[in-house]
Short mmCIF file of C-alpha atoms and ligand atoms in Angstrom, two decimals:
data_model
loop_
_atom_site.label_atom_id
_atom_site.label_comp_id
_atom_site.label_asym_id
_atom_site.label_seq_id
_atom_site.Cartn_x
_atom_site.Cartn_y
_atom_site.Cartn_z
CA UNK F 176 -14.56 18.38 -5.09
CA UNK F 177 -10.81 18.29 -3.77
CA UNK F 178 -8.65 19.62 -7.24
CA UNK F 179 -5.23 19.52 -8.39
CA UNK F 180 -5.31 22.84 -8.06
CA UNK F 181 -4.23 22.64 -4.21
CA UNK F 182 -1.16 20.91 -5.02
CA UNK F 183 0.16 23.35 -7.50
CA UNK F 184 0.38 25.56 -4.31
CA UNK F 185 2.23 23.02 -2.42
CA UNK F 186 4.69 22.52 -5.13
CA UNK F 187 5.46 26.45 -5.65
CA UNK F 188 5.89 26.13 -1.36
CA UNK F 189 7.88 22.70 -1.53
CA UNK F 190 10.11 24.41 -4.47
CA UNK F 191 11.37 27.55 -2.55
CA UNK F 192 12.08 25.45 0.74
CA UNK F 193 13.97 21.79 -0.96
CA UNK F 194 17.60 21.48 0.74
CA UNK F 195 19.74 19.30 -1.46
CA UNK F 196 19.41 15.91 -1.12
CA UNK F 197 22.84 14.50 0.71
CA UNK F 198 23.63 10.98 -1.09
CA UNK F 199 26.65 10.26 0.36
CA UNK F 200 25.84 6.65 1.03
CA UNK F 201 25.14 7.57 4.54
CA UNK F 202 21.82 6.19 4.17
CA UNK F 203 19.60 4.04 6.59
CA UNK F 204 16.83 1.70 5.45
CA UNK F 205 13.88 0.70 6.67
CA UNK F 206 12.51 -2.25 5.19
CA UNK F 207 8.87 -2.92 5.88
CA UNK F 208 7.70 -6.14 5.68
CA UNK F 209 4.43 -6.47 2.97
CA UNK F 210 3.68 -9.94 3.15
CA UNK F 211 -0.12 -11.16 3.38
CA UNK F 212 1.05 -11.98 7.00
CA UNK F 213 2.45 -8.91 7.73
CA UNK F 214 -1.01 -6.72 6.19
CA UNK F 215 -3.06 -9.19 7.99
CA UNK F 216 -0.97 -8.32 11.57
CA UNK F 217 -0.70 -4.71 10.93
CA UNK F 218 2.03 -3.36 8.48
CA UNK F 219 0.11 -0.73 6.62
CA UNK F 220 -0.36 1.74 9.71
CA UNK F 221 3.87 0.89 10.46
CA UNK F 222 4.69 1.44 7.11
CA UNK F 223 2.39 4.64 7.04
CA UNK F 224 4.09 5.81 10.74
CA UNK F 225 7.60 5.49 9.55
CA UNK F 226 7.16 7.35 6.20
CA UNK F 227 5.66 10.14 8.55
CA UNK F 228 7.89 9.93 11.60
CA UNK F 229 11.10 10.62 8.96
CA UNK F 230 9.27 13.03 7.31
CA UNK F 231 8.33 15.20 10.21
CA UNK F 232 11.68 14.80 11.31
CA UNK F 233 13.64 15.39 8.19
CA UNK F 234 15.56 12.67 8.64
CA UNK F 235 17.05 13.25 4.79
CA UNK F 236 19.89 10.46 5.48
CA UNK F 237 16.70 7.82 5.60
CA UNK F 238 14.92 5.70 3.23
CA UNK F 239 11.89 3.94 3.92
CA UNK F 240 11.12 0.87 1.44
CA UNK F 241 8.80 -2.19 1.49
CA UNK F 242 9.84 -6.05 0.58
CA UNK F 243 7.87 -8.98 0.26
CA UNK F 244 7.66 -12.22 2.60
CA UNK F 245 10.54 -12.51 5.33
CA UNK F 246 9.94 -15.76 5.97
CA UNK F 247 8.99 -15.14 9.77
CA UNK F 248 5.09 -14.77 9.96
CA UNK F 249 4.82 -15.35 13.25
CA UNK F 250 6.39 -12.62 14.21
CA UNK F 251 4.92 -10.04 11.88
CA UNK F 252 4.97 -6.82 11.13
CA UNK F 253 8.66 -7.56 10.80
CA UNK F 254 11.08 -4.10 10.37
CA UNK F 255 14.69 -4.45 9.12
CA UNK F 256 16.57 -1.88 9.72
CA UNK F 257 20.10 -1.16 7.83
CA UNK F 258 22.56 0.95 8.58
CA UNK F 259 25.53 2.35 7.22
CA UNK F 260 27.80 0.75 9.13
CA UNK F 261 26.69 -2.43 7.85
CA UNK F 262 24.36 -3.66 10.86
CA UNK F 263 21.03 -5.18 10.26
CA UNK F 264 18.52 -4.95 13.29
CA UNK F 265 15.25 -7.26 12.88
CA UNK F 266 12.25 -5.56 14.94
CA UNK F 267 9.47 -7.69 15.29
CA UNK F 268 5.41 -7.26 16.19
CA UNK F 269 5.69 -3.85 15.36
CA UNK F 270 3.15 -1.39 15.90
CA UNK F 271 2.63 2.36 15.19
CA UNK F 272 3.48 3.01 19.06
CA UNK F 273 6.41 1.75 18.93
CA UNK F 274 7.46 3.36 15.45
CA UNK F 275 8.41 6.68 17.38
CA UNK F 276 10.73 4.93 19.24
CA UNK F 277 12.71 3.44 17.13
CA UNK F 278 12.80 6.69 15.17
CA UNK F 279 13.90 8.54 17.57
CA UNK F 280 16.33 6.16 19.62
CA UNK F 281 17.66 3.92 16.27
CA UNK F 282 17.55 6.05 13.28
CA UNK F 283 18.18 9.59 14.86
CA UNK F 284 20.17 8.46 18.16
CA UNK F 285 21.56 5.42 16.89
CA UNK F 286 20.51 3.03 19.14
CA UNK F 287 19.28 -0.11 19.18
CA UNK F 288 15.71 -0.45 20.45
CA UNK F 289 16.58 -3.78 21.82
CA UNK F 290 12.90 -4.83 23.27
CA UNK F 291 11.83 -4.78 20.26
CA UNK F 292 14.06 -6.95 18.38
CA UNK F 293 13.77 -10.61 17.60
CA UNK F 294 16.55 -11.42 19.88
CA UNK F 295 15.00 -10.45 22.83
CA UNK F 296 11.30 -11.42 21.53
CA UNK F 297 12.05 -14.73 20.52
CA UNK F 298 13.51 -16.06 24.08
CA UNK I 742 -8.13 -9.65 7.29
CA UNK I 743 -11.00 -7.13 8.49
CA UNK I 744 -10.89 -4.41 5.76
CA UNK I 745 -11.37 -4.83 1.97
CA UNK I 746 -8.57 -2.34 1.89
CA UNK I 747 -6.03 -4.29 3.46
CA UNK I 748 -6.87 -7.06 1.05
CA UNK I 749 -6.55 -4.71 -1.78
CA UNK I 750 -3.28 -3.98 -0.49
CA UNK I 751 -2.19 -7.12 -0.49
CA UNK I 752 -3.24 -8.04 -4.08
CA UNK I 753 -1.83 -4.67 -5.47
CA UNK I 754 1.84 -6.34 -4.23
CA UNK I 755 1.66 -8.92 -6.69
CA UNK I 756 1.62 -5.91 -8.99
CA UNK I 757 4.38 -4.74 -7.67
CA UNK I 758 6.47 -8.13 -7.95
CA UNK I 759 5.06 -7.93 -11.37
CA UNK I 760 7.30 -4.78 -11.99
CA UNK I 761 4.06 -3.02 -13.17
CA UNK I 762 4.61 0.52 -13.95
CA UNK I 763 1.14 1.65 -13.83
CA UNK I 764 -1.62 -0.26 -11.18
CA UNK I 765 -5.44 0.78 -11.70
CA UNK I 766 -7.71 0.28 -8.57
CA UNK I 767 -11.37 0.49 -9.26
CA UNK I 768 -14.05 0.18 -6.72
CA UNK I 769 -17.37 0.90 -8.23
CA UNK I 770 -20.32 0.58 -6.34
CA UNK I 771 -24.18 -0.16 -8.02
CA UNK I 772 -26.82 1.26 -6.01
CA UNK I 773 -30.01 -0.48 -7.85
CA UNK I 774 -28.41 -3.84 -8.13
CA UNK I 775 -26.36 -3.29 -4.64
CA UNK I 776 -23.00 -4.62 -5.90
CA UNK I 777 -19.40 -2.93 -5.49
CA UNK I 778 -17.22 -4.11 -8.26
CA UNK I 779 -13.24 -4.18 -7.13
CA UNK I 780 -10.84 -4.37 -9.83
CA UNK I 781 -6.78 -4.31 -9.64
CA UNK I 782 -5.48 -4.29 -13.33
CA UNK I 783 -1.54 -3.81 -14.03
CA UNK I 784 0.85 -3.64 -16.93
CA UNK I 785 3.65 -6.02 -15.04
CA UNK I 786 5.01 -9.09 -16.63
CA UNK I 787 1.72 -11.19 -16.79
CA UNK I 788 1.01 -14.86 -15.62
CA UNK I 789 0.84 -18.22 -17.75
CA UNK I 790 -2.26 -19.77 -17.02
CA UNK I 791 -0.45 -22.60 -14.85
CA UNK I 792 0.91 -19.78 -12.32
CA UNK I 793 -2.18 -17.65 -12.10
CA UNK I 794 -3.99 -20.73 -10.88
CA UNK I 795 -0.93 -21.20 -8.64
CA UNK I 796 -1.75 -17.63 -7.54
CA UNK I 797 -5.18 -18.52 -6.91
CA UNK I 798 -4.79 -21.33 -4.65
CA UNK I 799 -3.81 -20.64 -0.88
CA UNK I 800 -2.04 -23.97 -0.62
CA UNK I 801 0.66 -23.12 -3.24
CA UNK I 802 3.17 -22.12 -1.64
CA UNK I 803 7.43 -22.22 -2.60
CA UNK I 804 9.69 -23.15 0.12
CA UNK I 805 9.58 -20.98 3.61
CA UNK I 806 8.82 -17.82 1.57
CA UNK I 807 5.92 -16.99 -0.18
CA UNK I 808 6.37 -16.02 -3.67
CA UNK I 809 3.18 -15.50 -4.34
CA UNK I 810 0.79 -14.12 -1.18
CA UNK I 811 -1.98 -15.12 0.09
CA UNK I 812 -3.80 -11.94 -0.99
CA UNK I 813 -5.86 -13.60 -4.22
CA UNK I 814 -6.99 -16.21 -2.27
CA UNK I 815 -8.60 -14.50 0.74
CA UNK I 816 -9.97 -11.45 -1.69
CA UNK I 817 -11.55 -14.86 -3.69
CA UNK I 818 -12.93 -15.84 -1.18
CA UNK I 819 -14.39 -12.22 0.31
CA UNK I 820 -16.45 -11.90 -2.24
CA UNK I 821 -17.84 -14.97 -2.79
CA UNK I 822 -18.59 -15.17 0.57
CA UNK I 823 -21.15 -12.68 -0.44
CA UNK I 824 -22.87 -14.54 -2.93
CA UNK I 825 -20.61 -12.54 -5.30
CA UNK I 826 -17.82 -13.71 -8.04
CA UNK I 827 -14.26 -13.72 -8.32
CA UNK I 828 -12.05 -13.53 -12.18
CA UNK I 829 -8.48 -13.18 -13.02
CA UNK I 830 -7.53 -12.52 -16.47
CA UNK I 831 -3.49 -12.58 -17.12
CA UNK I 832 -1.35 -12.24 -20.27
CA UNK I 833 2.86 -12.68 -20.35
CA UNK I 834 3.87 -9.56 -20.67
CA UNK I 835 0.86 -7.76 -20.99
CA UNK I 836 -0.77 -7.56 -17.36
CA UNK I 837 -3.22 -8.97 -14.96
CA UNK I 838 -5.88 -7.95 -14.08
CA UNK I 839 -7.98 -8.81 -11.12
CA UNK I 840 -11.59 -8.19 -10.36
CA UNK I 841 -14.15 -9.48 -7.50
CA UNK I 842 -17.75 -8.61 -7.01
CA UNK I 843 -19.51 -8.25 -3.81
CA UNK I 844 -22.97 -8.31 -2.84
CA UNK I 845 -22.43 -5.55 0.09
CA UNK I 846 -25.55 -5.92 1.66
CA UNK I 847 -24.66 -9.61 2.38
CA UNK I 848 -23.93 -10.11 6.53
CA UNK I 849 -20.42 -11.38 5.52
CA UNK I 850 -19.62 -8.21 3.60
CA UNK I 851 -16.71 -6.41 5.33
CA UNK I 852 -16.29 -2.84 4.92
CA UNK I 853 -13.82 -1.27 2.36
CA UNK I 854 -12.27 0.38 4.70
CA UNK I 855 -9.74 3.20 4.96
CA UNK I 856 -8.49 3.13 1.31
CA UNK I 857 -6.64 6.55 2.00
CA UNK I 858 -4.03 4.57 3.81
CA UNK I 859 -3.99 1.96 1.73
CA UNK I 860 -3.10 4.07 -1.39
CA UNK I 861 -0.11 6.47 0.98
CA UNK I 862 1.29 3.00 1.97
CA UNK I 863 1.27 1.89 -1.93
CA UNK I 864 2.37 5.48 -3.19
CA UNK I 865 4.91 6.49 -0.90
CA UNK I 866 7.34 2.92 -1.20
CA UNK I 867 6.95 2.99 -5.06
CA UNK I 868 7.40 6.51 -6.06
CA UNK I 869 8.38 5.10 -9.52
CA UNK I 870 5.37 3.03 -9.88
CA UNK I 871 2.11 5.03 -11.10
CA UNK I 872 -1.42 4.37 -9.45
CA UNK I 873 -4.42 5.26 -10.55
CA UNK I 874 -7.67 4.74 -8.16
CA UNK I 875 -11.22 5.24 -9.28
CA UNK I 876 -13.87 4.82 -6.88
CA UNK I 877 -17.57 5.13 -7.78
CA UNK I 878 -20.86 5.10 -6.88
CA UNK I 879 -23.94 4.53 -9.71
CA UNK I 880 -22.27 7.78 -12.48
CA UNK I 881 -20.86 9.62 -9.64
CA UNK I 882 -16.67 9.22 -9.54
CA UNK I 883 -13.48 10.43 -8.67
CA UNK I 884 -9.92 10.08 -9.65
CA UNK I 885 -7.13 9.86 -8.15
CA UNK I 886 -3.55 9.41 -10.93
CA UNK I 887 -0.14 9.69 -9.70
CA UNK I 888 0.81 10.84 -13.45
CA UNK I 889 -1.38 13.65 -12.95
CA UNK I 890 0.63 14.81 -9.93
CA UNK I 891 3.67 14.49 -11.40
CA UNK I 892 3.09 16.84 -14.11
CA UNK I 893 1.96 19.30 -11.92
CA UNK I 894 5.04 18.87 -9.39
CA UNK I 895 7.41 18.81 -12.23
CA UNK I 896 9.82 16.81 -10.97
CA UNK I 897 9.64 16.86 -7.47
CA UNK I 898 8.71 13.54 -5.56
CA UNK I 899 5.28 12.75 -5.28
CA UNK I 900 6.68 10.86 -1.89
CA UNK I 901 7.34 13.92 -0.18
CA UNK I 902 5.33 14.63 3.39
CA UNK I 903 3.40 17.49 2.08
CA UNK I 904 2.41 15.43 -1.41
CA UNK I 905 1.47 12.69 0.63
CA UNK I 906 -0.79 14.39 3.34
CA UNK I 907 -2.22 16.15 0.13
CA UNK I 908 -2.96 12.93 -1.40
CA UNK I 909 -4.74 11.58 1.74
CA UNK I 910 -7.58 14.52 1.72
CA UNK I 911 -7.96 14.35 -1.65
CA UNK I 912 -8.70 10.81 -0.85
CA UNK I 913 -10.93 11.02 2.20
CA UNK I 914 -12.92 14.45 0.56
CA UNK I 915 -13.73 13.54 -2.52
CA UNK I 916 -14.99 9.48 -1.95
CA UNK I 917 -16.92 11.19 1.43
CA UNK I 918 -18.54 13.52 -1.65
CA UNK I 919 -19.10 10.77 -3.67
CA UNK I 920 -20.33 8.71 -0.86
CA UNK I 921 -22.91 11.19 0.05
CA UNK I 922 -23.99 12.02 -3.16
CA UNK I 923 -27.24 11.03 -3.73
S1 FES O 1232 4.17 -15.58 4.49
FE1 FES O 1232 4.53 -14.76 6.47
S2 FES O 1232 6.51 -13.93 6.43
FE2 FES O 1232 6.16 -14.80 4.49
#
């Protein structure tokens, strides 16, 4: 059996290496949507990709959340994306391919992934 | 939805509208009379009994958005598709708790499923929210409780990368022991 015991190592590892937080409302959000609709099309492995895509990248400056329905099923798993300077970008049919790419073009690069949003989907 | 796990998913965000602090998730599974028992029980704000038949029934629905998902419905109807049962007990500001038994040797039993991911997704949005998952088979079980790991991290968040990839072996290892234990 797996024990606790294993994590009191990580934490003694995780203590010694923790850079300060920076909460200077420079934040982005991801916003995952956790409808029936969106579980049923695929949100647990998006949700699951962005938590580790940030992560891996130590993207500090970004918070990944969940909501409810979005009112948009047929385009589910629906992303929102905000960021600080007030945008909101809606990406729609998400998968965890394309999660990478809108890490590293949106949330680290800063732009807009624009084949995946609904804008372009929805024409 | 092809995984039980997906379904639990979905129930456990009722929970979570619920502003439950603490969600239990027990899957126990009887060897002699081949059932697997799924419970979700929270301490959130509760149901009267007019909205946890509301919750119940997939036609209920409020305006464009759904209030309430479709996720008691379709786990309702997963297990008794397998001969099995399906009860909801709810209080006001007490809790709900959910529960559906499955006859898993039934052809329209789906699998459970990878409830490692379903338990990262849960823990690492709701870092606030404590979850405890059981998961059994005849006396042999396992544990998992978030308020467990946070005493041991004192203070640091259970959402972090390395707490999370920790959290998804202990997952996988010790329900493949159980599993296998015979
Ligand atoms: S029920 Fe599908 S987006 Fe709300």
């Amino acid at each position: 059996m797996k024990s606790l015991a294993e994590l009191q190592a990580i934490r003694d590892k995780m203590k010694n290496s923790m850079n300060v937080r920076d909460d200077n409302g420079n934040k982005i959000r991801v916003v995952v949507g956790m409808a029936t609709c969106g579980i049923a099309a695929g949100a647990r492995p998006v949700l699951n990709g962005f938590t580790e895509e940030v992560a891996k990248r130590n993207l500090d400056n970004v918070t990944v959340t969940q909501t409810g329905c979005i009112g948009i099923c047929q385009y589910e798993p629906v992303v929102e994306v905000y960021t600080p300077d007030g945008e909101k970008t809606t990406y729609v049919k998400m998968t965890a391919e394309k999660v990478a790419k809108v890490v590293t073009d949106h949330l680290v690069n800063g732009k807009v992934v624009s084949e995946y949003t609904i804008g372009s989907v929805a024409k | 939805m092809q995984e039980l796990s997906l379904n639990i998913l979905d129930v456990a965000q009722n929970s979570i509208k619920a502003k439950a602090t603490l969600i239990t998730i027990k899957i126990h599974k009887n060897t002699m009379s081949k059932t697997l028992l799924i419970s979700i029980e929270d301490n959130g704000c509760g149901m009267s009994q007019q909205q946890a038949e509301q919750v119940v029934d997939p036609f209920y629905t409020t305006r464009t958005t759904r209030k309430v998902g479709l996720g008691v419905p379709f786990f309702k109807m997963s297990a008794e598709l397998t001969g099995g049962t399906f009860t909801i007990q709810s209080e006001l500001k007490v809790g709900t708790k959910i529960s559906a038994l499955y006859y898993y040797e039934h052809i329209d039993m789906m699998p459970v499923g990878d409830m490692a991911s379903t338990m990262l997704s849960l823990i690492s949005v709701n870092p606030d929210i404590d979850f405890i998952y059981y998961f059994s088979v005849d006396e042999n079980e396992f544990c998992m409780n978030t308020q467990e790991m946070k005493t041991v991290l004192e203070g640091l968040p259970v959402n972090s990368n390395e707490v999370l990839t920790f959290i998804k072996n202990f997952i996988n290892e010790n329900q493949a022991e159980i599993e296998n234990s015979k």
